[in-house]
Short mmCIF file of C-alpha atoms in Angstrom, two decimals:
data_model
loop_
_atom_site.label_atom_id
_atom_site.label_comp_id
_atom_site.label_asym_id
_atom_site.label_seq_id
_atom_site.Cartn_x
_atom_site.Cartn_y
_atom_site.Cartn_z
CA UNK A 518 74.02 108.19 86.81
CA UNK A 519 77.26 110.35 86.73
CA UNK A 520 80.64 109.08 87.36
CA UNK A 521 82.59 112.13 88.87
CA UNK A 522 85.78 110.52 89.18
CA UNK A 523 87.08 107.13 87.35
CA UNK A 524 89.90 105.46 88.35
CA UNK A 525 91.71 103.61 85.60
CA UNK A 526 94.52 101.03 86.80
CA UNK A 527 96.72 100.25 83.69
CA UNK A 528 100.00 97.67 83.67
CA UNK A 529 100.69 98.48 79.70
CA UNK A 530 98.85 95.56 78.33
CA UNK A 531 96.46 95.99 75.19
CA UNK A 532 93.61 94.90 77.98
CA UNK A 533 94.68 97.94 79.50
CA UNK A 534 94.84 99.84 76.96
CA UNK A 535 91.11 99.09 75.84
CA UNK A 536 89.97 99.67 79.39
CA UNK A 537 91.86 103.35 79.12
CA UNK A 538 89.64 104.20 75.76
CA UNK A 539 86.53 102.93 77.20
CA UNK A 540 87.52 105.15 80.13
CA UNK A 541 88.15 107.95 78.46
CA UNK A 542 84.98 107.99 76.06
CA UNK A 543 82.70 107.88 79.38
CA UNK A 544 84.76 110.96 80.65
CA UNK A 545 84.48 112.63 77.99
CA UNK A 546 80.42 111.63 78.37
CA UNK A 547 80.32 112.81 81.76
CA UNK A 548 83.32 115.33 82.42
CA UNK A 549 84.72 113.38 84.36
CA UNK A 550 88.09 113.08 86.74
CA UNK A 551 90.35 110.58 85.61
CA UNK A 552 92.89 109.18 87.40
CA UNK A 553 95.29 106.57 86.33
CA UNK A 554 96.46 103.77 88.24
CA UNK A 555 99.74 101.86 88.15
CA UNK A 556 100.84 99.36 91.21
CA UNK A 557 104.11 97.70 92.10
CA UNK A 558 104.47 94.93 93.75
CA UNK A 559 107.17 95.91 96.40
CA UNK A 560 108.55 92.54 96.75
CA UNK A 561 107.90 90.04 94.67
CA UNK A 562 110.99 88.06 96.65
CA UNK A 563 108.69 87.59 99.32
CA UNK A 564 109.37 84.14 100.98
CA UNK A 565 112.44 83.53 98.96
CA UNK A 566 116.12 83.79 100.68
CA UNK A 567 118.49 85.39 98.44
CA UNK A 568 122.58 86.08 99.51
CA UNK A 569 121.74 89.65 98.37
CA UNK A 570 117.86 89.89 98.33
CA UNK A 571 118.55 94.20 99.37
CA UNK A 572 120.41 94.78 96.12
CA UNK A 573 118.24 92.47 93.66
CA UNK A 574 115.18 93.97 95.30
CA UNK A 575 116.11 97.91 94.97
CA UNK A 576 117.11 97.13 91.19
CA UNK A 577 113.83 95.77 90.69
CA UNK A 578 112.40 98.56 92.56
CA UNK A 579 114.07 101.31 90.16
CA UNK A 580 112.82 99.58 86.89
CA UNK A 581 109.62 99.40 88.28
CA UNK A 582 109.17 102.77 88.91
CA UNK A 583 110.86 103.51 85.57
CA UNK A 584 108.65 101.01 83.99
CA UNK A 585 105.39 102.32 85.88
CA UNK A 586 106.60 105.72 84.63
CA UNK A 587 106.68 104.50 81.13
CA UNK A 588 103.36 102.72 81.09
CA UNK A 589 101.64 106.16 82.37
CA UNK A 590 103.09 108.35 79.87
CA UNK A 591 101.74 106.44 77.05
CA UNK A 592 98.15 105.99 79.20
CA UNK A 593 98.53 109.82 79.64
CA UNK A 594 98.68 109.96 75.81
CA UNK A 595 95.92 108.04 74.67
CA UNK A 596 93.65 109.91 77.14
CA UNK A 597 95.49 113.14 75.20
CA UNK A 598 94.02 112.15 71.82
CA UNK A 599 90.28 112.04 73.20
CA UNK A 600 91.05 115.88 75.09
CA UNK A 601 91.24 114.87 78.58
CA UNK A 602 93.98 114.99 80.96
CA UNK A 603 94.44 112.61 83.92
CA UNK A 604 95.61 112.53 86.78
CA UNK A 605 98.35 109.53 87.52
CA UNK A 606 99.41 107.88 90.60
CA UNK A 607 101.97 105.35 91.35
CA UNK A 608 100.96 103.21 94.40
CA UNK A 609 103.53 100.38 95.96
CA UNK A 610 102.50 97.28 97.36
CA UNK A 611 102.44 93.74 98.34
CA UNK A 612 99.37 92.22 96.68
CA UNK A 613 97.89 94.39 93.47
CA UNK A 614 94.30 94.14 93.69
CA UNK A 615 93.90 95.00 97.03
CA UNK A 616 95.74 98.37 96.45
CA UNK A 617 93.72 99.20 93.64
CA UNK A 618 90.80 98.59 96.02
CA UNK A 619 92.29 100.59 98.77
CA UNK A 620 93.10 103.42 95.62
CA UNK A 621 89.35 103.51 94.31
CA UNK A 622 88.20 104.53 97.91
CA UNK A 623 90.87 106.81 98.90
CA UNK A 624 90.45 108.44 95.55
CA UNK A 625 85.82 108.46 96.10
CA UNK A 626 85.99 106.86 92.66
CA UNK A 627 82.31 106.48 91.12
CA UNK A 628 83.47 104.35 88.85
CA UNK A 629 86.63 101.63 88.53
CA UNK A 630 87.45 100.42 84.66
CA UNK A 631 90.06 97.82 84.48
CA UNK A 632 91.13 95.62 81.62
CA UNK A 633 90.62 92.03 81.94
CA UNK A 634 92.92 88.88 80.04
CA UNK A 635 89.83 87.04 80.17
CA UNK A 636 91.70 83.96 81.07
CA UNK A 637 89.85 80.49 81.39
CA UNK A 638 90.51 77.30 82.68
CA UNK A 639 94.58 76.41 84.32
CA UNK A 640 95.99 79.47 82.90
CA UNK A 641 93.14 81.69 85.06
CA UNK A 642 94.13 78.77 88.00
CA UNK A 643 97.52 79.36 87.61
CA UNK A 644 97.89 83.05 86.72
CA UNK A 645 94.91 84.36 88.88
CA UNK A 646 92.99 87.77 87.90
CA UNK A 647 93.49 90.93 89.19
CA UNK A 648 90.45 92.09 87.74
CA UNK A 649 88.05 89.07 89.54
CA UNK A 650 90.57 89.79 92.63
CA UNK A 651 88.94 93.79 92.47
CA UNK A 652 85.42 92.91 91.49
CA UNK A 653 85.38 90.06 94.60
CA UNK A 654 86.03 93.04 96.97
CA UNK A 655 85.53 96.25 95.89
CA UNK A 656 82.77 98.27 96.50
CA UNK A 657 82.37 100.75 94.30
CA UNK A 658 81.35 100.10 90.79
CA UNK A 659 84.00 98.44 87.92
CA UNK A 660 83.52 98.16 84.30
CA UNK A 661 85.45 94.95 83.63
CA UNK A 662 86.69 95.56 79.47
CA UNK A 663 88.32 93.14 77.48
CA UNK A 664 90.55 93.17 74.26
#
């Protein structure tokens, strides 16, 4: 099988980052697309009443975007030092996995490698996964990698 196009989400942690060099030695393998993902969560005030929820949520907004900036710079670098260049998109949204979803079949990904925390127990209760969130309802393939 050949993966054509491989969408990569990334949020700048090392899980991430392993995800992005498997990624990158399977396009280099198959010469393939790459595109890199990074979602925002466009209101993470959702259900909460703040005085001036406008102006705390359009800060958080801007360093989002700067920080969403930041973390695909250094994803566009990593895929740099193996010869490839990527393509990068910034998507906004309410709930992450379902935009990365959405992304991989907008984009006709073959393939969809994300990085996983590999959480167990409370803290995967608690904290939830965005990668079991994608594999529970995608439907095109994902390579789950962890640290």
């Amino acid at each position: 099988m050949s993966y054509q196009h491989i969408v990569v989400p990334v949020d700048g942690s090392d899980t991430a980052l392993s995800a992005i060099k498997q990624a990158a030695q399977l396009a280099k393998a198959f010469d393939s697309k790459v595109t890199l993902l990074c979602v925002i969560s466009v209101d993470p005030f959702v259900g909460i009443e703040f005085f001036n929820a406008a102006e705390i949520s359009e800060q958080y907004l801007t360093q989002a975007r700067d920080n969403a900036q930041r973390i695909l710079a250094k994803a566009l670098q990593s895929f740099a030092e193996f010869d490839i260049q990527a393509d990068q998109k910034i998507i906004e949204g309410q709930i992450i996995h379902e935009e990365i979803v959405q992304a991989a079949a907008d984009l006709n990904a073959d393939l969809v490698v994300i990085g996983s925390h590999g959480r167990k127990g409370l803290k995967k209760m608690m904290l939830g996964s965005v990668a079991q969130s994608v594999l529970g309802e995608i439907h095109t393939p994902v390579l789950v990698v962890r640290e």
